[in-house]
C-alpha positions as a Python dict, from the first residue, in 0.01 Angstrom:
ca = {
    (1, 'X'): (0, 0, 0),
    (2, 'X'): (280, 248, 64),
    (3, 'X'): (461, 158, -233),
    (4, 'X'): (118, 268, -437),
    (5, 'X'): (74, 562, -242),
    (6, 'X'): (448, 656, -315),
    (7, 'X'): (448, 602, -747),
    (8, 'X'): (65, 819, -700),
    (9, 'X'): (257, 1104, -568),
    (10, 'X'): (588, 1056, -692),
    (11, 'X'): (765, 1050, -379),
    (12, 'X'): (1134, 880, -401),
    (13, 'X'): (1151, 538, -310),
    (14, 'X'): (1170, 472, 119),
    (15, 'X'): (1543, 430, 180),
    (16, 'X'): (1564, 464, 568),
    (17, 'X'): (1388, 330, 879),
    (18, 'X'): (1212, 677, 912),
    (19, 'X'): (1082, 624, 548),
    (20, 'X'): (763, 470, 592),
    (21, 'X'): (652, 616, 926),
    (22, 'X'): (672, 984, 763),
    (23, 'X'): (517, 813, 420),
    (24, 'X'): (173, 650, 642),
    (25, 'X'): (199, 1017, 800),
    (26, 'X'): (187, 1165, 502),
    (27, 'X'): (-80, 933, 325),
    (28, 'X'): (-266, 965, 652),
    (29, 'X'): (-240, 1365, 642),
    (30, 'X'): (-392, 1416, 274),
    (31, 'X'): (-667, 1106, 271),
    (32, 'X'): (-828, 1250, 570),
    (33, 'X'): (-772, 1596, 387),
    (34, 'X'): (-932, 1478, 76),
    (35, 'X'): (-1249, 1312, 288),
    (36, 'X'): (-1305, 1685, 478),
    (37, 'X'): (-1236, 1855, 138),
    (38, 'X'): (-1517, 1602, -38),
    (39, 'X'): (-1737, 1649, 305),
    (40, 'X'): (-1744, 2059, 299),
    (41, 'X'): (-1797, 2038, -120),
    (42, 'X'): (-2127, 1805, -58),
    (43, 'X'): (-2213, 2052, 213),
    (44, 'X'): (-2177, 2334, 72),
    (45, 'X'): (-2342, 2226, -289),
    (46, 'X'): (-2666, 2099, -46),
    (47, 'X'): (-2646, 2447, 82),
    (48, 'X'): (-2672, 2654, -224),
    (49, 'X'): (-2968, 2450, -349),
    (50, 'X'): (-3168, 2416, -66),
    (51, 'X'): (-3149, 2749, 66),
    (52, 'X'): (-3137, 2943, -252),
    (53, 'X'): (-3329, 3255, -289),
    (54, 'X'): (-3609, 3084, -476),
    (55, 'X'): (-3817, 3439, -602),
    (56, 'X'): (-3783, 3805, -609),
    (57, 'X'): (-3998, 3832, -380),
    (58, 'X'): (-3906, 3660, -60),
    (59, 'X'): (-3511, 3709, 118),
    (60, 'X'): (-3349, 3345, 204),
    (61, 'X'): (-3474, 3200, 525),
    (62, 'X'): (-3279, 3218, 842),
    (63, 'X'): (-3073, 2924, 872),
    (64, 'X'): (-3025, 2832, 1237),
    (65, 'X'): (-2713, 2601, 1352),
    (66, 'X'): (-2729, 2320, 1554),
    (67, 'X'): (-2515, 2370, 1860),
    (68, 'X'): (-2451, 2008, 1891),
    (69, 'X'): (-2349, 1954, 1507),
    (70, 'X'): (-2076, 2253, 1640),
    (71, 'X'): (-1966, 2109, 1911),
    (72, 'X'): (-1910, 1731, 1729),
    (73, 'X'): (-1748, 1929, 1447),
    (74, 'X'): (-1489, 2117, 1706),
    (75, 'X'): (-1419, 1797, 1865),
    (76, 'X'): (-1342, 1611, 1583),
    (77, 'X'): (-1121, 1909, 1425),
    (78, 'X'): (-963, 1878, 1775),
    (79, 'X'): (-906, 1535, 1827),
    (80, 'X'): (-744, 1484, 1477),
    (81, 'X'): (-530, 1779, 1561),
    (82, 'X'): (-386, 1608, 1847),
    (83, 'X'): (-376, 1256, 1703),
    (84, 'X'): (-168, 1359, 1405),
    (85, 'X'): (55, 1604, 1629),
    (86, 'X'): (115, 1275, 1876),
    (87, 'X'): (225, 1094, 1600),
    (88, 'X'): (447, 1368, 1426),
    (89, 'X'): (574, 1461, 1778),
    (90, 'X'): (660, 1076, 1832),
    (91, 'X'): (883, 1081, 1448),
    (92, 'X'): (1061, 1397, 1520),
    (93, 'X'): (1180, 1264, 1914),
    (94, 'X'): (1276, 961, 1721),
    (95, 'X'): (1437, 1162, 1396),
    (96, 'X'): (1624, 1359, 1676),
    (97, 'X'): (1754, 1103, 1914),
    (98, 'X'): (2076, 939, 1769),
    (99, 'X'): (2128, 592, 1881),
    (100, 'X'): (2413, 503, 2185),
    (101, 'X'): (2589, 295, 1925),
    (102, 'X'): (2561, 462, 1628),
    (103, 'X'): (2889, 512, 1436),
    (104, 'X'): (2954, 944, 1399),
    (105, 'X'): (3041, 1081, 1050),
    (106, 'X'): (3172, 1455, 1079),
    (107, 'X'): (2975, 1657, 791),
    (108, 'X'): (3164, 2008, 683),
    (109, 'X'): (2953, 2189, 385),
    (110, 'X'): (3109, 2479, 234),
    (111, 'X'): (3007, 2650, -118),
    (112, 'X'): (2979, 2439, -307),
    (113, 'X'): (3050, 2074, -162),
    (114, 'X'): (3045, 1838, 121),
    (115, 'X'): (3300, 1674, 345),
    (116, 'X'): (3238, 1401, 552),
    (117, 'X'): (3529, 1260, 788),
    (118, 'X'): (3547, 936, 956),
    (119, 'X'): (3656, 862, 1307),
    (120, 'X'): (3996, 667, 1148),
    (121, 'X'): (4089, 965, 947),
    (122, 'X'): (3954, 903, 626),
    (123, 'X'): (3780, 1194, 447),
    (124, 'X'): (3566, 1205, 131),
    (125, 'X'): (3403, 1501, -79),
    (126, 'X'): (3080, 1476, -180),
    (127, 'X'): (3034, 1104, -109),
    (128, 'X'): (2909, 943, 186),
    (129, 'X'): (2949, 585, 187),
    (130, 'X'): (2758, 402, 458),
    (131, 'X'): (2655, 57, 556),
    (132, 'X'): (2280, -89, 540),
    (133, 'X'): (2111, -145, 874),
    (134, 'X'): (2366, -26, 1130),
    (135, 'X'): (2273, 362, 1241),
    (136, 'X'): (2455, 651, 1130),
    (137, 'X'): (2510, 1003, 1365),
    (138, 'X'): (2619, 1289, 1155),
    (139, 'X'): (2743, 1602, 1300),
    (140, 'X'): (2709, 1912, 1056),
    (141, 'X'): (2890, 2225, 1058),
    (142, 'X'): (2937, 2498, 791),
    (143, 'X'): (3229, 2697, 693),
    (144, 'X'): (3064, 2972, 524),
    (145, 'X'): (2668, 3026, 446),
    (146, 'X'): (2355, 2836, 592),
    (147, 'X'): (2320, 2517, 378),
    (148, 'X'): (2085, 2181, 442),
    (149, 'X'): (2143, 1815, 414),
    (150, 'X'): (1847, 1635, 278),
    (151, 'X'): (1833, 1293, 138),
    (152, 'X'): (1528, 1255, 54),
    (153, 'X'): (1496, 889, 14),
    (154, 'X'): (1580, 865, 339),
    (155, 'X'): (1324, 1141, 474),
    (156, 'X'): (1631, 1336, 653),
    (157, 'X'): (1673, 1731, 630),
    (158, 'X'): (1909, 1877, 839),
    (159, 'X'): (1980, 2268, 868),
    (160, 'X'): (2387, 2269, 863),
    (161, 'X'): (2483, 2635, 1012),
    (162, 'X'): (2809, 2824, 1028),
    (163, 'X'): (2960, 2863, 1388),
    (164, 'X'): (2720, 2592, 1510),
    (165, 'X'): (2723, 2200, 1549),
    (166, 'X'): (2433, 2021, 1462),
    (167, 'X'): (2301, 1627, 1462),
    (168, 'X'): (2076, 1386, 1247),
    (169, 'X'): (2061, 1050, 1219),
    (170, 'X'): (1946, 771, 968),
    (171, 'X'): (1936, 403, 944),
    (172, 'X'): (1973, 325, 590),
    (173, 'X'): (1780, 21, 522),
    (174, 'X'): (1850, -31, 140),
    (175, 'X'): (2168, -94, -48),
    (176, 'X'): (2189, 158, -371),
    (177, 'X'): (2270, 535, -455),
    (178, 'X'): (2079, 790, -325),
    (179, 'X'): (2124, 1211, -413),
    (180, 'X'): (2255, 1477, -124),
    (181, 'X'): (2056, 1774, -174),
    (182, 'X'): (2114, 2117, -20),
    (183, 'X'): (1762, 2236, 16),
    (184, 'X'): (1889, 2602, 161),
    (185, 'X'): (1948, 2870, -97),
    (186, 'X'): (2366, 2869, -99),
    (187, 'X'): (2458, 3078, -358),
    (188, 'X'): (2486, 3156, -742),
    (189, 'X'): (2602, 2738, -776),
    (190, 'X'): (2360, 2661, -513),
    (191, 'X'): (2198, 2396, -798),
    (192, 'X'): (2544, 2267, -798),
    (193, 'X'): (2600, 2155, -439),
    (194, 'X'): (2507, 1790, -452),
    (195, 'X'): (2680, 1459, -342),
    (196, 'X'): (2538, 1080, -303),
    (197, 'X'): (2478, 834, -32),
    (198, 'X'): (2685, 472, -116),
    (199, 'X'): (2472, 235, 108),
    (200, 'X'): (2657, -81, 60),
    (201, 'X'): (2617, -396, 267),
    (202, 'X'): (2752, -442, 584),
    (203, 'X'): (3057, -643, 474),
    (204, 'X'): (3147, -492, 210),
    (205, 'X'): (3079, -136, 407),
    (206, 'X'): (3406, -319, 671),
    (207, 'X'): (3609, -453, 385),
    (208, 'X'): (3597, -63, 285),
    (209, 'X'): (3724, 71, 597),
    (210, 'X'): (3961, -108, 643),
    (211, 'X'): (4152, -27, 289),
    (212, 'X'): (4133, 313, 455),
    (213, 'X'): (4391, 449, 675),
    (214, 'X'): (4297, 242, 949),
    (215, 'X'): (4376, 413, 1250),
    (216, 'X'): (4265, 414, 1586),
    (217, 'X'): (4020, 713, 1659),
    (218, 'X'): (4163, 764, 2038),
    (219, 'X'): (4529, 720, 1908),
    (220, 'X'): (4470, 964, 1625),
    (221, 'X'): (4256, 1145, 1873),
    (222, 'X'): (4581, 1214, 2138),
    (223, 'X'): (4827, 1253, 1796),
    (224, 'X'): (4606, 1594, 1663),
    (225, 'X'): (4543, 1691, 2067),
    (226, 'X'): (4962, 1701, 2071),
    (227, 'X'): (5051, 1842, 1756),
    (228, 'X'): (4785, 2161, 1807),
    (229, 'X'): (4884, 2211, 2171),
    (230, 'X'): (4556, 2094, 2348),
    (231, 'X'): (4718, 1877, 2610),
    (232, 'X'): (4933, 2220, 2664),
    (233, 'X'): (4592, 2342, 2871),
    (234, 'X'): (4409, 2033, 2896),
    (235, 'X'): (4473, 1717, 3068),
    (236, 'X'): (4410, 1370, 2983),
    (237, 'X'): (4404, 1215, 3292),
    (238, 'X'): (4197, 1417, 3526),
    (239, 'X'): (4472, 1634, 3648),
    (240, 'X'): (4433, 1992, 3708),
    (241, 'X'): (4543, 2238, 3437),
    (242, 'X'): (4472, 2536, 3308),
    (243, 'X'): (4139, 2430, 3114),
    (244, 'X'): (3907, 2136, 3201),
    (245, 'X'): (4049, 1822, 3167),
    (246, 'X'): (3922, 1567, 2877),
    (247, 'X'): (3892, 1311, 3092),
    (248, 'X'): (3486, 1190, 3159),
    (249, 'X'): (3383, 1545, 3004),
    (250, 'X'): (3215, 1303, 2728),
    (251, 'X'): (2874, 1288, 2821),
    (252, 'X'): (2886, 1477, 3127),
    (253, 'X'): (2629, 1793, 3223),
    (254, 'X'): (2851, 2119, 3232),
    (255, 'X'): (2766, 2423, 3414),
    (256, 'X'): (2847, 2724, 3227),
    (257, 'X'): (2941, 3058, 3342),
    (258, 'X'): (2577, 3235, 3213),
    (259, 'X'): (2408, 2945, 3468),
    (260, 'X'): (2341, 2737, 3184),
    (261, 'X'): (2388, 2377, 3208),
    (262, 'X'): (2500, 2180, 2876),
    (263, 'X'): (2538, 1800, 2792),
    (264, 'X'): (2906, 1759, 2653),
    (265, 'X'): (2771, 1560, 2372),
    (266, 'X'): (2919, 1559, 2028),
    (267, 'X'): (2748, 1909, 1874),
    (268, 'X'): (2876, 2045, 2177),
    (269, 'X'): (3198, 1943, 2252),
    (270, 'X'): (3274, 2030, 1852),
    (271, 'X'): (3139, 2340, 1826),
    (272, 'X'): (3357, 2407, 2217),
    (273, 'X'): (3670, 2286, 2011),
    (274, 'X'): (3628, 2553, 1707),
    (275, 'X'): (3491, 2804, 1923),
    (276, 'X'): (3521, 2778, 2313),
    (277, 'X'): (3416, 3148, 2383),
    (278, 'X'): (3082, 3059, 2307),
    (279, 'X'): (3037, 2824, 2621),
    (280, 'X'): (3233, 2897, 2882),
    (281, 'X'): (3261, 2664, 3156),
    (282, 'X'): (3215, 2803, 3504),
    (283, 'X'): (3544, 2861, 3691),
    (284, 'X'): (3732, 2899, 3373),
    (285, 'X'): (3856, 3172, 3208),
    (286, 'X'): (3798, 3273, 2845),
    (287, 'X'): (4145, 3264, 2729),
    (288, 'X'): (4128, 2996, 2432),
    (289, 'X'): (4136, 3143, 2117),
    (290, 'X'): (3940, 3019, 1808),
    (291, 'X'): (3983, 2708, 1613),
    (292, 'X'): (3769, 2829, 1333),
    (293, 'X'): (3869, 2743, 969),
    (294, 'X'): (4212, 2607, 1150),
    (295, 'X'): (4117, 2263, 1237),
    (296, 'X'): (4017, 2072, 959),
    (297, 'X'): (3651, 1835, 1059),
    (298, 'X'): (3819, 1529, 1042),
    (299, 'X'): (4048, 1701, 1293),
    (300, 'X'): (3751, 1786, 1537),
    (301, 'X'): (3617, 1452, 1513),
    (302, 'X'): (3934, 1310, 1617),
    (303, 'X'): (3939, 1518, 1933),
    (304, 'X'): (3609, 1440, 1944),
    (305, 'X'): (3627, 1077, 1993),
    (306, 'X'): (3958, 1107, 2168),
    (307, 'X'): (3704, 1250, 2463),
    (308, 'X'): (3450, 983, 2400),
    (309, 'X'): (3734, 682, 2462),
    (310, 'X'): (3843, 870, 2792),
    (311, 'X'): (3472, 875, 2985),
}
């Protein structure tokens, strides 16, 4: 049934585990639209012909409501309202809510491209190869304009924002090739700024990495923390230092210095890296300077995960 509804309105073909729950959604959303649509025509055409002025003579009769058909009408407009917000609510919290095992892929757009960066170094432009059925985290950043991922066979659209970290997440379900769009007016190439998802079988998706460079996240992790001078302010081990140490800041709720308290989760802990003015921890001084367009993404992800391995 979902595969007819998709060829009646051309939708691309359902690619994710999201896909069909925001499909039925969808199908749900304009069959019940179509049945009020066909309910107010046949309404409104009874209307007109009964209570047409039927002379000169005499003015159209009162018509007086029925305060009960009112009330069943606001109650049903009401109820629907909340069923289909429940359900939408329930897709978005799930849309939103990355998996504890799901493998991260570091996402940089920039006019006119995409980067992605794996945790073992490797980097790619414009091509995201992933594996079928194990769940992908992406953390998206921009380097110069507001851009958005969107895959639309997968159902997944993703504002990517300079200065700022965000997260989506996707389960692809379906070996094949599927388009990156950027669905945010970029720029005079904007048209241009496309890429493809490589969803290849799990096997084959490890065979793959493993031709890459191979190395070990927390190892690569503590090599880029040394060679930029992190471990200069920030300890690995707990210790005190200058800065907060890396140790179990993974995960962990952070007070900042506004009152705010933060979860050091991936967006966070990135966008901290690139630009730690922005959240300052309480009892710490804002002395580190920007990382902005100096660290590359596959860079930050290594720190990244270096912080995840020491929790």
């Amino acid at each position: 049934m979902i595969e007819l509804f998709r060829r009646l309105v051309r939708l691309p073909p359902g690619a994710s585990s999201f896909a069909d729950g925001v499909d039925r959604l969808h199908a749900a959303l304009l069959a019940s639209t179509l049945v009020v649509g066909l309910f107010l025509l046949v309404v409104t055409v009874r209307f007109v012909v009964r209570h047409r002025r039927k002379s000169d003579a005499p003015l159209t009769e009162r018509v007086a409501s029925s305060r009960r058909a009112e009330a069943a009408l606001a109650l049903f407009v009401t109820v629907a309202f909340v069923a289909f917000w429940i359900v939408g609510f329930a897709q978005y919290g799930a849309m939103t809510a990355p998996p504890a095992d799901a493998e991260t892929i570091y996402v940089e757009a920039k006019q006119w491209m995409w980067k992605f960066s794996y945790a073992d170094g490797r980097s790619t432009n414009d091509v995201l190869t992933v594996p079928a059925g194990r769940p992908i985290k992406l953390v998206l950043t921009s380097r110069d304009v507001v851009h958005s991922f969107y895959v639309p066979a997968f159902r997944a659209k993703q504002d990517v924002l300079p200065g700022r970290f965000t997260v989506t997440w996707f389960n692809a379900t379906t070996p094949g090739t599927y388009p990156i769009w950027c669905a945010e007016y970029c720029g005079v190439s904007h048209a241009a700024m496309f890429g493809s998802v490589v969803v290849v079988p799990t096997a084959d998706y490890d065979t793959w990495r493993r031709s890459g460079p191979g190395e070990d996240a927390i190892a690569r992790g503590r090599e880029v923390a040394t060679r930029r001078g992190c471990v200069a302010c920030h300890s690995l081990d707990g210790g005190p230092a200058a800065g907060p140490t890396l140790r179990g800041l993974y995960g962990a709720a952070r007070p900042l210095a506004d009152g705010r308290i933060v979860v050091a989760d991936d967006a966070y802990l990135a966008r901290a890296i690139v630009e730690p003015n922005a959240d300052v921890v309480a009892g710490f001084q804002p002395t580190m300077p920007t990382y902005h367009g100096i660290l590359e993404p596959a860079e930050v992800g290594a720190l990244v995960e270096l912080m995840r391995g020491l929790r």
